[in-house]
XYZ file of C-alpha atoms in Angstrom:
756
model
C 1.099 32.029 -11.437
C 0.075 35.483 -10.223
C -1.269 35.963 -6.724
C -5.085 35.984 -6.575
C -6.810 39.368 -6.484
C -9.184 40.216 -3.624
C -12.095 39.419 -5.927
C -10.573 36.049 -6.869
C -9.945 35.279 -3.204
C -13.579 36.066 -2.455
C -14.719 33.507 -5.054
C -12.236 30.960 -3.741
C -13.538 31.554 -0.231
C -17.082 30.931 -1.447
C -15.976 27.567 -2.858
C -14.066 26.795 0.336
C -17.237 27.356 2.383
C -19.247 25.153 0.018
C -16.672 22.342 0.236
C -16.825 22.561 4.031
C -20.604 22.318 3.946
C -20.763 19.447 1.469
C -18.116 17.327 3.204
C -19.851 17.836 6.555
C -23.332 17.167 5.158
C -22.231 13.982 3.387
C -21.105 12.520 6.725
C -24.193 13.827 8.531
C -26.535 12.222 6.002
C -24.772 8.861 6.293
C -25.117 8.839 10.076
C -28.278 10.736 10.966
C -30.499 10.814 7.864
C -30.048 7.554 5.979
C -31.958 4.656 7.593
C -29.744 2.442 9.737
C -31.345 -0.945 10.406
C -28.318 -2.492 12.158
C -27.762 0.227 14.720
C -24.014 0.189 14.057
C -22.290 3.542 13.890
C -21.627 4.443 10.269
C -18.848 6.884 11.083
C -16.962 9.532 9.213
C -14.620 12.296 10.227
C -16.118 15.759 10.013
C -13.342 17.410 12.032
C -10.504 15.720 10.113
C -12.150 16.725 6.856
C -12.638 20.322 7.963
C -8.951 20.795 8.724
C -8.127 19.918 5.084
C -10.784 22.032 3.327
C -8.666 25.162 2.791
C -5.598 23.196 1.662
C -7.541 21.116 -0.847
C -9.558 24.072 -2.130
C -6.370 26.012 -2.847
C -4.659 23.017 -4.431
C -7.493 21.932 -6.722
C -8.870 25.331 -7.737
C -5.553 27.164 -8.082
C -2.533 24.918 -8.539
C -3.308 21.361 -9.608
C -2.553 20.351 -13.202
C -3.901 17.389 -15.176
C -0.505 15.659 -15.093
C -0.340 15.887 -11.288
C -1.526 13.141 -8.953
C -2.762 13.462 -5.362
C -2.962 11.050 -2.446
C -5.630 12.298 -0.022
C -5.422 11.443 3.656
C -7.992 8.773 4.540
C -10.205 10.845 6.823
C -10.530 13.634 4.251
C -12.295 11.501 1.649
C -15.552 13.514 1.980
C -13.607 16.641 0.962
C -12.352 14.883 -2.162
C -15.883 13.770 -3.047
C -17.229 17.286 -2.420
C -14.650 18.765 -4.799
C -15.307 16.105 -7.425
C -19.030 16.878 -7.157
C -18.421 20.592 -7.730
C -16.229 19.742 -10.722
C -18.916 17.531 -12.276
C -16.948 14.327 -11.679
C -19.446 12.825 -9.195
C -23.182 12.496 -9.627
C -25.336 14.020 -6.889
C -26.952 10.640 -6.203
C -23.700 9.415 -4.643
C -23.595 12.135 -1.986
C -26.073 10.158 0.106
C -24.098 6.900 -0.134
C -20.992 7.454 1.996
C -20.068 4.084 3.555
C -23.137 2.442 2.005
C -22.854 -0.775 0.006
C -21.838 0.147 -3.548
C -21.491 3.814 -2.619
C -18.694 6.161 -1.640
C -16.008 4.238 0.203
C -14.972 4.951 3.775
C -11.575 6.084 2.522
C -10.426 7.079 -0.974
C -10.383 3.996 -3.188
C -8.976 4.044 -6.682
C -10.708 0.783 -7.559
C -14.086 1.158 -5.797
C -15.085 4.818 -5.671
C -17.231 6.136 -8.548
C -15.278 9.399 -8.903
C -11.601 10.027 -9.728
C -9.195 8.861 -7.011
C -5.477 8.842 -7.770
C -4.309 6.754 -4.812
C -6.158 4.440 -2.489
C -5.553 5.406 1.128
C -6.866 4.149 4.428
C -3.929 2.363 5.980
C -2.103 5.095 7.842
C 1.264 5.977 6.328
C 0.789 4.124 3.040
C -1.010 7.033 1.406
C 1.884 9.280 2.340
C 4.496 7.126 0.649
C 2.535 5.760 -2.325
C 3.186 8.852 -4.512
C 6.924 8.368 -3.988
C 6.730 4.915 -5.527
C 4.247 6.223 -8.083
C 6.831 8.811 -9.133
C 9.493 6.147 -9.633
C 7.039 3.965 -11.554
C 6.093 6.848 -13.850
C 9.732 7.658 -14.462
C 10.437 3.987 -15.173
C 7.812 3.784 -17.931
C 8.584 7.301 -19.201
C 5.000 8.514 -18.797
C 5.627 12.256 -18.775
C 6.002 14.445 -15.724
C 3.897 16.040 -13.031
C 3.931 16.538 -9.307
C 2.994 13.799 -6.872
C 1.185 15.289 -3.880
C 0.606 13.565 -0.537
C -1.936 15.134 1.805
C -1.352 13.586 5.199
C -2.199 14.095 8.823
C 0.552 14.933 11.269
C -0.126 11.733 13.241
C 0.872 9.746 10.140
C 4.421 10.943 10.723
C 4.493 8.516 13.651
C 4.555 5.655 11.136
C 7.992 4.155 10.690
C 7.244 3.423 7.035
C 7.084 7.163 6.380
C 10.650 7.705 7.484
C 11.882 4.536 5.795
C 10.673 6.092 2.557
C 11.971 9.589 3.295
C 15.438 8.241 4.051
C 15.777 5.947 1.034
C 18.685 7.347 -1.020
C 16.664 7.393 -4.249
C 13.963 9.683 -2.854
C 16.138 12.799 -2.480
C 16.287 13.041 -6.290
C 12.505 13.083 -6.789
C 11.707 16.769 -7.217
C 8.099 16.016 -8.137
C 7.275 14.848 -4.601
C 5.256 17.315 -2.485
C 3.937 16.420 0.953
C 1.449 18.706 2.696
C 1.174 17.900 6.384
C -2.110 18.811 8.075
C -0.444 19.938 11.296
C -3.519 20.078 13.535
C -1.646 18.564 16.494
C -4.434 16.163 17.360
C -4.619 12.402 17.104
C -7.599 10.119 17.533
C -7.740 10.324 21.307
C -6.107 13.555 22.364
C -4.187 16.720 21.715
C -0.648 15.558 21.020
C 1.517 17.236 23.669
C 4.860 17.219 21.883
C 4.551 17.852 18.154
C 7.655 19.939 17.541
C 7.577 21.431 14.064
C 11.205 22.516 14.412
C 12.219 18.888 14.904
C 10.178 17.778 11.882
C 11.746 20.615 9.888
C 15.217 19.409 10.777
C 14.417 15.769 9.997
C 13.068 16.522 6.535
C 15.830 19.032 5.791
C 18.418 16.492 6.888
C 17.028 14.089 4.284
C 17.505 16.731 1.570
C 13.912 17.999 1.369
C 12.767 21.570 0.882
C 10.758 22.511 3.984
C 8.092 25.230 3.917
C 6.488 26.094 7.240
C 3.070 27.702 6.964
C 2.220 28.704 10.510
C 0.180 31.898 10.717
C -2.399 33.574 8.519
C -2.563 37.206 7.476
C -4.761 38.295 10.374
C -2.363 37.037 13.034
C 0.653 38.276 11.108
C -0.886 41.758 11.079
C -1.409 41.650 14.858
C 2.234 40.679 15.289
C 3.255 43.982 13.655
C 1.444 46.065 16.274
C 2.877 47.147 19.637
C 2.974 44.028 21.795
C 2.839 41.852 18.665
C 6.334 40.326 19.017
C 5.472 39.303 22.591
C 2.204 37.765 21.388
C 4.062 35.797 18.701
C 6.555 34.478 21.238
C 3.725 33.613 23.621
C 1.899 31.556 20.995
C 5.106 30.046 19.636
C 6.210 28.757 23.015
C 2.947 27.607 24.583
C 2.297 23.850 24.750
C -0.011 22.371 22.126
C -2.771 21.531 24.630
C -2.821 25.114 25.915
C -3.189 26.478 22.398
C -5.932 24.001 21.615
C -7.802 25.141 24.749
C -7.720 28.729 23.447
C -9.691 27.586 20.398
C -12.603 26.836 22.719
C -12.556 30.283 24.379
C -14.670 33.379 23.758
C -13.146 36.853 23.551
C -13.348 37.578 27.265
C -11.653 34.306 28.123
C -8.933 34.975 25.544
C -8.201 38.379 27.049
C -7.757 36.649 30.382
C -5.658 33.707 29.196
C -3.461 35.118 26.421
C -1.396 37.726 28.292
C -0.079 35.304 30.960
C 1.040 38.316 32.974
C 2.567 40.244 30.044
C 1.142 43.796 30.019
C 2.151 44.371 26.378
C 0.013 41.438 25.246
C -2.825 42.519 27.526
C -2.820 45.996 26.020
C -2.707 44.601 22.477
C -5.665 42.243 22.877
C -7.681 44.877 24.715
C -7.650 47.025 21.579
C -8.952 44.227 19.320
C -12.704 43.736 18.893
C -14.243 40.456 20.010
C -14.847 38.911 16.582
C -11.372 39.783 15.334
C -9.690 38.404 18.452
C -11.541 35.095 18.248
C -10.820 34.835 14.517
C -7.148 35.763 14.981
C -6.428 32.957 17.426
C -7.732 30.502 14.846
C -6.011 32.210 11.916
C -3.393 29.582 11.100
C -1.581 29.359 7.785
C -3.273 26.160 6.695
C -6.613 27.978 6.566
C -5.418 31.193 4.900
C -5.991 30.907 1.151
C -3.524 33.674 0.312
C -0.847 32.165 2.529
C -1.450 28.735 0.987
C -1.148 30.260 -2.459
C 2.221 31.710 -1.518
C 3.431 28.391 -0.144
C 2.519 26.514 -3.323
C 4.378 29.146 -5.358
C 7.556 28.509 -3.346
C 7.784 24.824 -4.286
C 11.032 23.898 -5.990
C 11.083 21.009 -8.440
C 14.697 19.998 -7.912
C 14.122 18.110 -4.661
C 11.202 16.774 -2.606
C 9.154 19.356 -0.733
C 7.182 19.198 2.500
C 4.773 21.942 3.553
C 4.102 21.951 7.289
C 0.681 23.614 7.316
C -0.633 24.544 10.755
C -4.370 23.886 10.967
C -7.235 23.587 13.415
C -8.941 20.223 13.568
C -12.613 20.860 12.896
C -11.941 24.362 11.547
C -15.216 26.169 10.942
C -17.297 23.595 12.854
C -18.776 23.857 16.363
C -16.386 21.069 17.391
C -13.217 22.861 16.252
C -10.246 22.319 18.507
C -12.054 19.979 20.883
C -9.658 17.209 22.010
C -12.227 14.458 21.350
C -13.562 15.705 18.021
C -11.806 13.114 15.852
C -14.882 11.023 15.071
C -17.559 13.123 16.757
C -20.612 14.112 14.731
C -22.472 17.388 14.660
C -25.929 17.195 16.127
C -28.900 18.070 13.953
C -29.084 21.425 15.745
C -25.376 22.103 15.156
C -25.723 21.251 11.471
C -28.656 23.628 11.188
C -26.595 26.404 12.778
C -23.723 25.649 10.374
C -26.188 25.838 7.478
C -27.383 29.272 8.602
C -23.818 30.536 8.937
C -22.815 29.216 5.507
C -26.063 30.169 3.781
C -27.105 26.593 3.093
C -30.408 24.740 3.360
C -30.457 21.489 5.360
C -33.483 20.368 3.359
C -31.655 20.905 0.059
C -28.050 20.218 1.045
C -26.625 19.392 -2.397
C -27.618 22.635 -4.117
C -25.170 23.623 -6.859
C -23.820 27.101 -7.503
C -26.166 29.235 -9.657
C -25.383 28.884 -13.346
C -23.215 31.751 -14.513
C -22.129 32.773 -11.006
C -18.446 33.449 -10.420
C -18.142 30.316 -8.307
C -19.832 28.169 -10.957
C -17.541 29.594 -13.629
C -14.459 28.836 -11.523
C -15.672 25.275 -11.003
C -16.227 24.837 -14.732
C -12.848 26.369 -15.600
C -11.118 24.141 -13.048
C -12.845 21.046 -14.387
C -11.722 21.894 -17.914
C -8.188 22.601 -16.746
C -7.911 19.302 -14.872
C -9.563 17.100 -17.475
C -7.209 14.279 -18.389
C -6.853 12.548 -21.688
C -7.947 8.942 -21.662
C -5.082 6.469 -21.499
C -4.921 3.734 -24.112
C -3.847 0.590 -22.297
C -1.327 -1.595 -24.063
C -1.879 -5.317 -23.978
C 0.426 -7.142 -21.587
C 3.094 -9.191 -23.331
C 2.449 -12.783 -24.277
C 4.060 -15.106 -21.739
C 5.159 -18.574 -22.851
C 3.746 -21.518 -20.946
C 6.974 -23.512 -20.944
C 10.562 -22.487 -21.695
C 11.486 -26.094 -22.487
C 14.410 -26.439 -20.111
C 15.231 -29.962 -18.927
C 16.236 -29.591 -15.290
C 19.127 -31.812 -14.285
C 21.529 -32.315 -11.416
C 21.054 -30.786 -7.985
C 19.830 -27.235 -7.516
C 17.544 -25.058 -5.420
C 14.253 -23.396 -6.191
C 15.881 -20.066 -5.311
C 18.546 -20.560 -7.983
C 15.831 -21.556 -10.443
C 14.272 -18.088 -10.137
C 17.287 -16.298 -11.606
C 17.783 -18.995 -14.245
C 14.160 -18.738 -15.385
C 14.417 -14.961 -15.756
C 17.539 -15.374 -17.894
C 15.819 -18.038 -20.006
C 12.937 -15.605 -20.519
C 15.278 -13.014 -22.035
C 16.280 -15.565 -24.664
C 12.949 -17.266 -25.346
C 10.551 -14.330 -24.938
C 12.517 -11.054 -25.105
C 9.403 -8.877 -25.488
C 8.007 -10.258 -22.249
C 11.380 -10.074 -20.504
C 11.667 -6.374 -21.323
C 8.525 -5.755 -19.236
C 9.987 -7.508 -16.173
C 11.357 -5.264 -13.444
C 12.859 -6.771 -10.306
C 13.147 -5.014 -6.969
C 15.105 -6.107 -3.909
C 16.220 -4.569 -0.597
C 19.959 -5.057 -0.922
C 19.728 -8.852 -1.326
C 20.197 -9.303 -5.085
C 23.312 -11.455 -4.842
C 22.151 -13.525 -1.871
C 18.869 -14.412 -3.613
C 20.506 -15.557 -6.865
C 19.536 -12.525 -8.953
C 23.159 -11.758 -9.841
C 23.011 -13.213 -13.342
C 19.790 -11.378 -14.118
C 21.200 -8.078 -12.818
C 24.336 -8.528 -14.912
C 22.188 -9.194 -17.962
C 19.627 -6.359 -17.694
C 21.402 -3.733 -15.588
C 20.187 -1.546 -12.746
C 17.598 1.178 -13.288
C 18.536 4.752 -12.482
C 16.997 8.023 -13.724
C 20.440 8.962 -15.066
C 23.474 7.110 -16.408
C 26.014 6.453 -13.672
C 29.617 5.328 -13.844
C 30.362 1.751 -12.765
C 33.768 2.283 -11.196
C 34.312 -1.466 -10.797
C 33.562 -2.365 -14.423
C 37.263 -3.071 -15.082
C 37.836 -4.980 -11.840
C 38.429 -8.611 -12.794
C 37.360 -9.842 -9.356
C 33.932 -8.188 -9.539
C 31.226 -10.784 -10.197
C 28.107 -8.638 -9.822
C 28.270 -5.716 -12.267
C 26.337 -2.639 -11.148
C 25.568 -0.852 -14.429
C 23.060 1.928 -13.635
C 21.096 3.607 -16.408
C 17.538 4.531 -17.443
C 17.444 1.268 -19.404
C 18.104 -1.014 -16.421
C 15.465 -3.447 -15.198
C 16.475 -4.010 -11.584
C 15.781 -1.488 -8.827
C 17.718 -1.766 -5.590
C 16.322 -0.160 -2.448
C 17.653 0.103 1.059
C 16.860 -2.561 3.637
C 13.215 -1.631 4.170
C 10.647 -4.211 3.112
C 7.742 -1.759 3.233
C 9.480 0.359 0.613
C 9.921 -2.680 -1.605
C 6.272 -3.725 -1.573
C 5.151 -0.124 -1.961
C 7.240 0.166 -5.102
C 6.176 -3.128 -6.685
C 2.570 -2.177 -5.958
C 2.949 1.032 -7.949
C 4.986 -0.664 -10.689
C 2.119 -3.149 -10.852
C -0.389 -0.338 -11.404
C 1.280 1.294 -14.420
C -0.967 -0.649 -16.801
C -4.005 1.263 -15.526
C -2.326 4.577 -14.648
C -0.197 5.097 -17.729
C -1.270 2.353 -20.128
C 2.094 0.581 -19.839
C 1.921 -2.868 -18.224
C 4.955 -3.980 -16.264
C 5.749 -7.345 -14.697
C 7.197 -6.418 -11.282
C 8.896 -9.014 -9.088
C 9.961 -8.142 -5.558
C 12.465 -10.462 -3.901
C 13.091 -10.475 -0.150
C 13.934 -12.910 2.609
C 10.846 -14.971 3.389
C 11.012 -14.331 7.172
C 10.321 -10.669 6.394
C 7.230 -11.254 4.264
C 5.115 -10.790 7.382
C 6.745 -7.409 7.959
C 5.866 -6.334 4.433
C 2.458 -7.984 4.267
C 0.190 -5.128 5.311
C 1.418 -2.575 2.747
C 1.624 -5.258 0.050
C -1.921 -6.383 0.799
C -3.094 -2.782 0.641
C -1.301 -2.376 -2.680
C -3.221 -5.361 -4.046
C -6.473 -3.810 -2.775
C -5.516 -0.594 -4.569
C -5.058 -2.404 -7.891
C -1.327 -3.073 -7.924
C -0.458 -6.442 -9.456
C 2.944 -7.851 -8.607
C 4.880 -10.967 -7.690
C 6.432 -11.249 -4.248
C 9.157 -13.852 -3.882
C 10.119 -14.946 -0.373
C 13.437 -16.761 -0.223
C 15.010 -18.547 1.592
C 12.168 -19.892 3.682
C 11.195 -22.048 6.617
C 13.147 -24.058 9.130
C 14.938 -25.520 6.117
C 17.200 -22.532 6.657
C 18.424 -24.644 9.548
C 21.745 -23.071 10.630
C 20.122 -19.602 10.875
C 17.989 -20.612 13.847
C 14.610 -19.311 14.910
C 15.378 -15.682 14.090
C 15.261 -16.349 10.344
C 12.893 -19.308 10.038
C 9.491 -18.371 8.631
C 6.551 -20.442 9.862
C 3.295 -18.672 9.015
C 4.022 -17.487 5.472
C 2.390 -20.495 3.720
C -0.833 -19.657 5.541
C -0.493 -16.016 4.497
C -0.329 -17.041 0.874
C -3.375 -19.252 1.287
C -5.470 -16.484 2.832
C -4.410 -13.297 0.996
C -7.157 -11.976 -1.338
C -6.177 -11.094 -4.881
C -3.134 -13.324 -4.748
C -2.166 -16.781 -5.998
C 0.488 -18.474 -3.903
C 2.980 -21.114 -5.003
C 5.611 -23.109 -3.141
C 7.501 -25.087 -5.786
C 9.482 -28.182 -4.870
C 11.611 -28.413 -8.023
C 13.232 -26.047 -10.498
C 10.780 -26.927 -13.267
C 7.938 -26.072 -10.903
C 9.508 -22.635 -10.389
C 9.638 -22.068 -14.133
C 6.050 -23.029 -14.738
C 4.563 -21.239 -11.744
C 6.579 -18.069 -12.375
C 5.463 -17.966 -16.002
C 1.856 -18.507 -14.958
C 2.163 -15.738 -12.371
C 3.644 -13.320 -14.920
C 0.744 -14.080 -17.255
C -1.727 -12.907 -14.604
C -0.234 -9.396 -14.348
C -1.033 -6.113 -16.046
C -4.705 -6.464 -16.918
C -8.143 -5.645 -15.465
C -8.798 -9.153 -14.166
C -5.205 -9.758 -13.120
C -3.940 -11.005 -9.780
C -0.750 -10.856 -7.766
C 1.319 -13.864 -6.755
C 3.529 -14.980 -3.888
C 6.266 -17.564 -4.474
C 7.943 -19.184 -1.477
C 11.341 -20.559 -2.447
C 14.124 -22.451 -0.699
C 17.900 -22.734 -0.637
C 17.801 -26.500 -0.077
C 19.670 -28.337 -2.858
C 17.390 -31.030 -4.280
C 18.093 -33.790 -6.795
C 16.014 -32.731 -9.785
C 15.574 -36.296 -10.995
C 13.086 -36.734 -8.144
C 10.676 -34.531 -10.102
C 10.359 -37.336 -12.664
C 9.206 -34.914 -15.361
C 7.615 -36.805 -18.275
C 9.567 -36.706 -21.522
C 6.512 -37.143 -23.745
C 5.349 -33.623 -24.817
C 1.690 -34.285 -24.039
C 2.496 -35.785 -20.655
C 4.846 -32.892 -19.885
C 2.072 -30.410 -20.697
C -0.336 -32.336 -18.468
C 2.195 -32.110 -15.625
C 2.617 -28.369 -16.251
C -1.148 -27.769 -16.074
C -1.321 -29.636 -12.780
C 1.637 -27.731 -11.326
C -0.003 -24.417 -12.210
C -3.385 -25.618 -10.905
C -2.000 -26.450 -7.462
C -0.785 -30.058 -7.220
C 0.398 -33.114 -9.122
C 0.938 -36.800 -8.510
C 4.603 -37.451 -7.968
C 4.157 -41.123 -7.049
C 0.955 -42.951 -7.888
C 0.288 -46.577 -6.889
C -2.409 -48.899 -8.195
C -4.045 -49.562 -4.798
C -2.698 -47.009 -2.339
C -3.452 -47.390 1.343
C -2.246 -43.908 2.220
C -1.582 -40.562 0.506
C 1.257 -38.277 1.507
C 0.650 -34.689 0.380
C 3.876 -32.687 0.697
C 4.850 -29.175 -0.282
C 8.129 -27.465 -1.105
C 11.412 -28.370 0.520
C 10.172 -31.462 2.386
C 9.071 -33.381 -0.729
C 12.274 -35.517 -0.644
C 11.327 -36.686 2.880
C 7.841 -37.577 1.645
C 9.335 -39.703 -1.131
C 11.695 -41.423 1.310
C 8.794 -42.187 3.637
C 6.748 -43.646 0.765
C 9.609 -45.941 -0.213
C 9.931 -47.180 3.366
C 6.192 -47.780 3.648
C 6.381 -49.854 0.480
C 8.943 -52.050 2.185
C 6.438 -52.944 4.927
C 3.649 -53.601 2.437
C 1.853 -50.258 2.597
C 1.491 -48.617 -0.793
C 1.563 -44.837 -0.642
C 0.765 -42.131 -3.173
C 2.818 -38.935 -2.996
C 1.142 -35.720 -4.080
C 3.302 -32.638 -4.543
C 1.264 -29.582 -3.574
C 2.350 -26.403 -5.323
C -0.496 -24.074 -4.289
C -2.653 -24.672 -1.216
C -4.634 -21.579 -2.093
C -5.667 -22.874 -5.508
C -6.599 -26.246 -4.026
C -8.746 -24.527 -1.415
C -10.463 -22.504 -4.151
C -11.100 -25.726 -6.049
C -12.642 -27.276 -2.932
C -14.828 -24.181 -2.462
C -15.936 -24.433 -6.083
C -16.769 -28.121 -5.695
C -18.977 -27.236 -2.720
C -20.741 -24.495 -4.641
C -19.191 -21.723 -2.547
C -17.106 -20.201 -5.347
C -16.799 -20.150 -9.106
C -13.977 -22.000 -10.789
C -12.700 -25.411 -11.804
C -12.244 -28.303 -9.393
C -10.760 -30.903 -11.759
C -7.364 -30.811 -10.063
C -8.824 -32.412 -6.932
C -10.145 -35.382 -8.915
C -6.835 -35.889 -10.686
C -4.489 -35.899 -7.711
C -6.367 -36.802 -4.511
C -7.827 -40.257 -3.924
C -10.067 -41.296 -0.995
C -7.335 -42.709 1.223
C -6.143 -41.634 4.668
C -3.971 -38.574 4.302
C -0.699 -37.307 5.794
C 0.138 -33.707 4.959
C 3.568 -32.219 5.542
C 5.207 -28.871 4.821
C 7.906 -26.575 6.159
C 5.370 -24.222 7.690
C 2.294 -24.286 9.882
C 0.422 -27.603 9.422
C -3.013 -26.005 9.208
C -2.074 -24.766 5.719
C -2.741 -28.213 4.232
C -5.076 -29.628 6.863
C -8.164 -28.787 4.799
C -7.149 -31.361 2.165
C -8.684 -34.082 4.326
C -12.112 -32.555 3.669
C -11.822 -33.114 -0.077
C -12.636 -36.807 0.259
C -13.575 -36.766 3.962
C -10.743 -39.014 5.063
C -8.802 -39.501 8.257
C -5.678 -37.381 8.363
C -2.620 -36.219 10.279
C -1.068 -32.843 9.494
C 2.643 -32.358 10.060
C 4.417 -29.024 10.059
C 6.073 -26.365 12.159
C 4.284 -25.011 15.225
C 7.225 -23.858 17.362
C 9.989 -21.329 16.995
C 12.945 -22.883 15.266
C 16.303 -24.080 16.444
C 19.718 -23.775 14.856
C 21.287 -27.023 13.712
C 21.784 -29.372 10.804
C 18.880 -29.946 8.445
C 18.454 -33.485 9.760
C 18.340 -32.322 13.390
C 15.935 -29.472 12.701
C 13.578 -31.622 10.622
C 13.587 -34.250 13.367
C 12.888 -31.592 16.010
C 9.823 -30.320 14.119
C 8.596 -33.728 12.937
C 9.260 -33.137 9.238
C 11.670 -36.022 8.696
C 10.889 -39.305 6.976
C 10.581 -41.113 10.339
C 7.801 -38.737 11.432
C 5.950 -39.161 8.141
C 6.163 -42.954 8.359
C 4.881 -42.938 11.949
C 1.964 -40.704 10.978
C 1.054 -43.024 8.100
C 1.155 -46.076 10.362
C -1.041 -44.300 12.926
C -3.703 -43.879 10.235
C -3.751 -47.612 9.374
């Protein structure tokens, strides 16, 4: 692309000024014009938006292509909406609805905003990394090419998840990744004293990235060529961030006093510069110079990831520019009026479009035509069988059943199996995915040699190729859930539904929860498998014993949670979870599995086909009767690994004349939804409650926090005792650990007797 002519730059500058006005006015209207009956601050970030205006104007109106995708930093959402409005992608009526119910969202939302948004952002750091995982997902489905831009604030680089992604070995090969850092050196509360661009440069370069530093604009660069210019450059280069930020608040006389710092060469230089030029020069950073930005975009290589460190002024062009507390400050009505006069706008007609036929209007129309994307035809997700027909025998674990079910799927439903992609953080073998990995291979953009293919002692074969279906990441759970979120969005992005399954140790689900939850909010549909889980992992001790994860599954929106007790339950719940993926009304799932070997005959799966199907429907709906007496005096509702203890307790109660039902709970979340539906608080079926829970006193027990199942007592309003784990774990034998936490058969029997 040729450099823009002076005339083209003038038109681009006109659009830049309009974007600044619109993004500022949108926030002003939401806070100071629209009626506010609650009195709560609506909010918005005029200063954070202003620092991004030049970067986004240059990107959209000069360099972006229809195949490219952009993640916009959360606080710059008004800039995105302003650009979409100028391009005809957003109706004017929405400009008055920022942060209003049904209007423009607080932060860019791919699923809720009315205009085009490529990536949902809002949780700091996730928007930076999402395009990395989006790039891998696009490569996986073979959906063409195009750059993946991340526009992020410099404070986001404080997030550990950012560097976990940067350092993952697979990322250095993604030449389509471009990060543009809004280096305004301010955070929410203050001017950041120690943002060292040289250090950031070295960190990115050390990870194999191309680094482009865009520090000064043309006006400052010209001053640096004059006598005293090199001293001025060194002075600005070496001054602390807070001192530079203070200069942004100075008039020309104050600058002439502060800048020289005793250097006569600098004093002589600034004395020869007129007031307006001197004030403008101090603020003339590269991130606001359209020509300099154009040059930076032209330098991008496509053979490795690129980061552009663009120096900016927070609040650039606004009365609040450079102020240390401008993060969420709002212009007053008087300040907005002054801004309108300076930009040639009318506060009474703030949304005025460019005159038809004007150069700016023509550029907007040309840009809109250039960026228009073809509609994507969405393929139907594959048909998932309800039952693979396996008869589970012997002793096995629910963790082992995961890998076996995936292998069975390749034989019984190969079309569906081809859409499955598994992801793990270096735990494939220890989570029983070895057989699956050997069967389907490991995904890599290019074919790689397996140097151990002829080693007879090698059990796990690492065949890497573009046809593989397992992706192995480094040990970083946030990377894993970021990737499965993007793999779970390919149905809507590229029209190719995938069935992504992420497998990690259950104790680390909490670590990964926030980015996974945000991925669900953003429309990514995936299955997260936590295994092994709970204090059942007895010898590992408290460091690796998850307690709260069953509650997480119960409470996470957009997610169905299952904790199977038997291998057949794993098969049925996994198939049901796969069937929910890759479609507009789809949902994610969380499966909590165990390494406890369990006698599969305890599942007592009916042999009659109709009875087997009835059991399957109950398993998928959330619970089933594992032991049902004619006149029970007590019900024991157990979940997951502790079901054998519940059965033992029921047998012992029988011996003292107390008949006990045993209900195997597979999904507390679905049972809670059924209870909500029965009470008229939600839509959905409630039949499962009638089929499995009878109005008897209730003991609930699980390897997790007891409150997860405590609500079951409200179904029939019965007396209850809830057993579970409320303390950090201890290392020991399974018997000792269960006894310590009150999960053993003795504890269940005592609880049942206490309810008599």
